Amino acid sequence: SPFICPSYKENGVIEQEIENFIDKFEFIISANASNNEHFNGNDLYGLDMCIELQAEIKHKYNCGFIYVLTKVTDEKYLVELKNRIQKLDISNSFMLIEHGVDFVELLKRSKVFVRPTSTDSRPLSVDESISLGTPAVASDVCWHPNSCVLFEARNQKLFNDAVEYVLSNYNMIKESVL
């Protein structure tokens, strides 16, 4: 494994706007991506799937979703996704951040981390999440630790089901990552 567990700071810094968003909800689901490229015609990091997930669960849970996109590489596609967020009426519960943040601090404040990629190698963010005790849900495109809940890549229903499984069985899942 290329993951080396860092010594996490006790109190990291998170922007006030993000802090205010987090405070509005019972819990946060988070995801990240280095860019917004496509692979074989699909959203590489699954931002589209995260938007659909939030639209599906917003009526069941008092949760916010924070998606960190470090670099915008396809502006036209990003505009389409922002329009989708508006159309699905989730702009108050879906925060799209288009710059880097203290992601470890965000993971510490998240109830679940998701990684719905259409391809991947060994995503360090899944390892970071689990090392912090935050349950992770990821597509089955590569090896993940046993405590990570997997779903079939690009299958929206199975992705939603996997996240809801974690939320419904949270204490049991959380124990498996500690």
mmCIF file of C-alpha atoms in Angstrom:
data_model
loop_
_atom_site.group_PDB
_atom_site.id
_atom_site.type_symbol
_atom_site.label_atom_id
_atom_site.label_comp_id
_atom_site.label_asym_id
_atom_site.label_seq_id
_atom_site.Cartn_x
_atom_site.Cartn_y
_atom_site.Cartn_z
ATOM 1 C CA SER A 1 0.000 0.000 0.000
ATOM 2 C CA PRO A 2 1.290 3.489 -0.807
ATOM 3 C CA PHE A 3 -0.616 4.873 2.199
ATOM 4 C CA ILE A 4 1.381 5.971 5.202
ATOM 5 C CA CYS A 5 -0.874 7.024 8.040
ATOM 6 C CA PRO A 6 0.070 10.593 8.915
ATOM 7 C CA SER A 7 -0.057 12.043 12.386
ATOM 8 C CA TYR A 8 -3.228 14.084 12.130
ATOM 9 C CA LYS A 9 -3.369 17.492 13.748
ATOM 10 C CA GLU A 10 -5.798 17.726 16.639
ATOM 11 C CA ASN A 11 -7.542 20.824 15.304
ATOM 12 C CA GLY A 12 -7.225 21.501 11.603
ATOM 13 C CA VAL A 13 -8.558 24.620 9.975
ATOM 14 C CA ILE A 14 -11.643 24.728 7.815
ATOM 15 C CA GLU A 15 -13.036 27.783 6.047
ATOM 16 C CA GLN A 16 -15.862 29.625 7.802
ATOM 17 C CA GLU A 17 -18.215 29.146 4.819
ATOM 18 C CA ILE A 18 -17.693 25.374 5.027
ATOM 19 C CA GLU A 19 -18.075 25.427 8.810
ATOM 20 C CA ASN A 20 -21.384 27.296 8.465
ATOM 21 C CA PHE A 21 -22.605 24.731 5.922
ATOM 22 C CA ILE A 22 -21.633 21.808 8.171
ATOM 23 C CA ASP A 23 -23.446 23.360 11.128
ATOM 24 C CA LYS A 24 -26.769 23.351 9.232
ATOM 25 C CA PHE A 25 -26.990 19.549 9.109
ATOM 26 C CA GLU A 26 -27.119 16.535 11.359
ATOM 27 C CA PHE A 27 -24.265 15.019 9.360
ATOM 28 C CA ILE A 28 -22.107 15.452 6.254
ATOM 29 C CA ILE A 29 -21.264 13.137 3.368
ATOM 30 C CA SER A 30 -18.076 14.093 1.549
ATOM 31 C CA ALA A 31 -16.228 13.272 -1.656
ATOM 32 C CA ASN A 32 -13.273 14.678 -3.557
ATOM 33 C CA ALA A 33 -11.734 14.769 -7.011
ATOM 34 C CA SER A 34 -8.549 16.145 -8.483
ATOM 35 C CA ASN A 35 -10.442 17.198 -11.633
ATOM 36 C CA ASN A 36 -13.727 16.778 -13.505
ATOM 37 C CA GLU A 37 -12.578 14.702 -16.466
ATOM 38 C CA HIS A 38 -14.405 11.860 -18.177
ATOM 39 C CA PHE A 39 -13.249 8.278 -18.683
ATOM 40 C CA ASN A 40 -14.926 6.117 -21.339
ATOM 41 C CA GLY A 41 -17.724 8.675 -21.552
ATOM 42 C CA ASN A 42 -18.402 8.704 -17.795
ATOM 43 C CA ASP A 43 -17.709 11.232 -15.064
ATOM 44 C CA LEU A 44 -14.358 9.921 -13.788
ATOM 45 C CA TYR A 45 -14.861 10.817 -10.116
ATOM 46 C CA GLY A 46 -18.649 10.452 -9.991
ATOM 47 C CA LEU A 47 -19.681 14.013 -9.188
ATOM 48 C CA ASP A 48 -22.821 13.364 -11.233
ATOM 49 C CA MET A 49 -23.614 10.341 -9.052
ATOM 50 C CA CYS A 50 -23.082 12.328 -5.855
ATOM 51 C CA ILE A 51 -25.574 14.937 -7.044
ATOM 52 C CA GLU A 52 -28.157 12.233 -7.768
ATOM 53 C CA LEU A 53 -27.471 10.594 -4.394
ATOM 54 C CA GLN A 54 -28.106 13.834 -2.526
ATOM 55 C CA ALA A 55 -31.339 14.427 -4.452
ATOM 56 C CA GLU A 56 -32.488 10.924 -3.498
ATOM 57 C CA ILE A 57 -31.671 11.049 0.221
ATOM 58 C CA LYS A 58 -32.385 14.707 1.026
ATOM 59 C CA HIS A 59 -35.938 13.837 2.081
ATOM 60 C CA LYS A 60 -34.832 10.941 4.299
ATOM 61 C CA TYR A 61 -31.917 12.473 6.178
ATOM 62 C CA ASN A 62 -30.888 15.868 7.473
ATOM 63 C CA CYS A 63 -27.557 15.675 5.679
ATOM 64 C CA GLY A 64 -25.370 17.945 3.643
ATOM 65 C CA PHE A 65 -23.012 16.854 0.914
ATOM 66 C CA ILE A 66 -19.614 18.482 0.369
ATOM 67 C CA TYR A 67 -17.779 17.707 -2.858
ATOM 68 C CA VAL A 68 -14.249 19.077 -3.208
ATOM 69 C CA LEU A 69 -13.097 19.557 -6.794
ATOM 70 C CA THR A 70 -9.463 20.613 -6.720
ATOM 71 C CA LYS A 71 -9.118 21.619 -10.383
ATOM 72 C CA VAL A 72 -11.775 22.430 -12.983
ATOM 73 C CA THR A 73 -10.698 20.838 -16.270
ATOM 74 C CA ASP A 74 -14.050 20.839 -18.102
ATOM 75 C CA GLU A 75 -15.893 24.105 -17.485
ATOM 76 C CA LYS A 76 -18.829 23.240 -19.779
ATOM 77 C CA TYR A 77 -19.489 19.976 -17.941
ATOM 78 C CA LEU A 78 -19.226 21.713 -14.583
ATOM 79 C CA VAL A 79 -21.872 24.242 -15.653
ATOM 80 C CA GLU A 80 -24.149 21.337 -16.649
ATOM 81 C CA LEU A 81 -23.697 19.791 -13.201
ATOM 82 C CA LYS A 82 -24.352 23.082 -11.418
ATOM 83 C CA ASN A 83 -27.561 23.411 -13.447
ATOM 84 C CA ARG A 84 -28.483 19.863 -12.391
ATOM 85 C CA ILE A 85 -27.963 20.821 -8.737
ATOM 86 C CA GLN A 86 -30.365 23.738 -9.228
ATOM 87 C CA LYS A 87 -32.920 21.635 -11.100
ATOM 88 C CA LEU A 88 -32.932 18.960 -8.383
ATOM 89 C CA ASP A 89 -33.379 21.678 -5.732
ATOM 90 C CA ILE A 90 -30.390 20.599 -3.665
ATOM 91 C CA SER A 91 -28.311 23.778 -3.820
ATOM 92 C CA ASN A 92 -28.978 24.360 -0.102
ATOM 93 C CA SER A 93 -27.656 20.916 0.831
ATOM 94 C CA PHE A 94 -24.937 20.289 -1.781
ATOM 95 C CA MET A 95 -21.743 22.322 -1.495
ATOM 96 C CA LEU A 96 -19.396 22.164 -4.458
ATOM 97 C CA ILE A 97 -15.970 23.525 -3.558
ATOM 98 C CA GLU A 98 -13.727 24.340 -6.503
ATOM 99 C CA HIS A 99 -10.399 24.657 -4.698
ATOM 100 C CA GLY A 100 -8.308 22.685 -2.295
ATOM 101 C CA VAL A 101 -9.252 22.527 1.388
ATOM 102 C CA ASP A 102 -7.960 20.781 4.487
ATOM 103 C CA PHE A 103 -9.546 17.529 3.375
ATOM 104 C CA VAL A 104 -8.416 15.605 6.440
ATOM 105 C CA GLU A 105 -10.341 18.086 8.591
ATOM 106 C CA LEU A 106 -13.379 17.652 6.353
ATOM 107 C CA LEU A 107 -13.106 13.858 6.644
ATOM 108 C CA LYS A 108 -13.005 14.194 10.435
ATOM 109 C CA ARG A 109 -16.290 16.104 10.263
ATOM 110 C CA SER A 110 -17.928 13.718 7.782
ATOM 111 C CA LYS A 111 -20.162 10.814 8.696
ATOM 112 C CA VAL A 112 -19.431 9.038 5.396
ATOM 113 C CA PHE A 113 -16.869 9.480 2.627
ATOM 114 C CA VAL A 114 -17.802 8.324 -0.882
ATOM 115 C CA ARG A 115 -15.629 7.507 -3.888
ATOM 116 C CA PRO A 116 -17.878 6.656 -6.882
ATOM 117 C CA THR A 117 -15.115 6.562 -9.499
ATOM 118 C CA SER A 118 -15.427 4.902 -12.893
ATOM 119 C CA THR A 119 -11.766 3.843 -12.703
ATOM 120 C CA ASP A 120 -9.107 4.216 -10.025
ATOM 121 C CA SER A 121 -5.764 2.894 -8.849
ATOM 122 C CA ARG A 122 -5.406 2.982 -5.071
ATOM 123 C CA PRO A 123 -7.278 6.043 -3.789
ATOM 124 C CA LEU A 124 -5.477 7.410 -0.777
ATOM 125 C CA SER A 125 -8.584 9.345 0.312
ATOM 126 C CA VAL A 126 -10.340 6.046 1.107
ATOM 127 C CA ASP A 127 -7.400 5.025 3.296
ATOM 128 C CA GLU A 128 -7.368 8.479 4.927
ATOM 129 C CA SER A 129 -11.073 8.248 5.640
ATOM 130 C CA ILE A 130 -10.827 4.826 7.214
ATOM 131 C CA SER A 131 -7.723 5.764 9.219
ATOM 132 C CA LEU A 132 -9.778 8.603 10.725
ATOM 133 C CA GLY A 133 -12.650 6.245 11.566
ATOM 134 C CA THR A 134 -14.947 7.669 8.881
ATOM 135 C CA PRO A 135 -16.788 4.925 6.963
ATOM 136 C CA ALA A 136 -16.130 4.845 3.214
ATOM 137 C CA VAL A 137 -18.264 3.750 0.268
ATOM 138 C CA ALA A 138 -16.460 3.196 -3.038
ATOM 139 C CA SER A 139 -16.955 1.726 -6.480
ATOM 140 C CA ASP A 140 -15.569 -1.735 -7.121
ATOM 141 C CA VAL A 141 -13.015 -0.635 -9.720
ATOM 142 C CA CYS A 142 -9.938 -1.357 -7.616
ATOM 143 C CA TRP A 143 -8.778 -2.889 -4.354
ATOM 144 C CA HIS A 144 -10.098 -1.240 -1.171
ATOM 145 C CA PRO A 145 -9.685 -2.150 2.506
ATOM 146 C CA ASN A 146 -12.175 -4.742 3.812
ATOM 147 C CA SER A 147 -13.998 -2.134 5.902
ATOM 148 C CA CYS A 148 -14.878 -0.115 2.778
ATOM 149 C CA VAL A 149 -18.428 -0.727 1.516
ATOM 150 C CA LEU A 150 -18.313 -1.428 -2.228
ATOM 151 C CA PHE A 151 -20.846 -1.056 -5.023
ATOM 152 C CA GLU A 152 -20.816 -1.768 -8.757
ATOM 153 C CA ALA A 153 -19.225 1.151 -10.600
ATOM 154 C CA ARG A 154 -21.604 3.579 -12.367
ATOM 155 C CA ASN A 155 -24.666 1.887 -10.885
ATOM 156 C CA GLN A 156 -26.599 4.741 -9.288
ATOM 157 C CA LYS A 157 -29.103 2.523 -7.494
ATOM 158 C CA LEU A 158 -26.397 0.355 -5.938
ATOM 159 C CA PHE A 159 -24.434 3.470 -4.955
ATOM 160 C CA ASN A 160 -27.478 4.966 -3.235
ATOM 161 C CA ASP A 161 -28.224 1.613 -1.581
ATOM 162 C CA ALA A 162 -24.638 1.308 -0.313
ATOM 163 C CA VAL A 163 -24.695 4.766 1.257
ATOM 164 C CA GLU A 164 -28.095 4.126 2.822
ATOM 165 C CA TYR A 165 -26.817 0.771 4.127
ATOM 166 C CA VAL A 166 -23.970 2.580 5.890
ATOM 167 C CA LEU A 167 -26.329 5.204 7.303
ATOM 168 C CA SER A 168 -28.833 2.567 8.473
ATOM 169 C CA ASN A 169 -26.118 0.411 10.058
ATOM 170 C CA TYR A 170 -23.826 3.220 11.075
ATOM 171 C CA ASN A 171 -22.686 2.002 14.481
ATOM 172 C CA MET A 172 -21.808 -1.456 13.152
ATOM 173 C CA ILE A 173 -19.983 0.000 10.109
ATOM 174 C CA LYS A 174 -18.168 2.587 12.217
ATOM 175 C CA GLU A 175 -16.909 -0.160 14.541
ATOM 176 C CA SER A 176 -15.499 -2.027 11.547
ATOM 177 C CA VAL A 177 -13.304 0.937 10.585
ATOM 178 C CA LEU A 178 -12.009 1.660 14.078
#
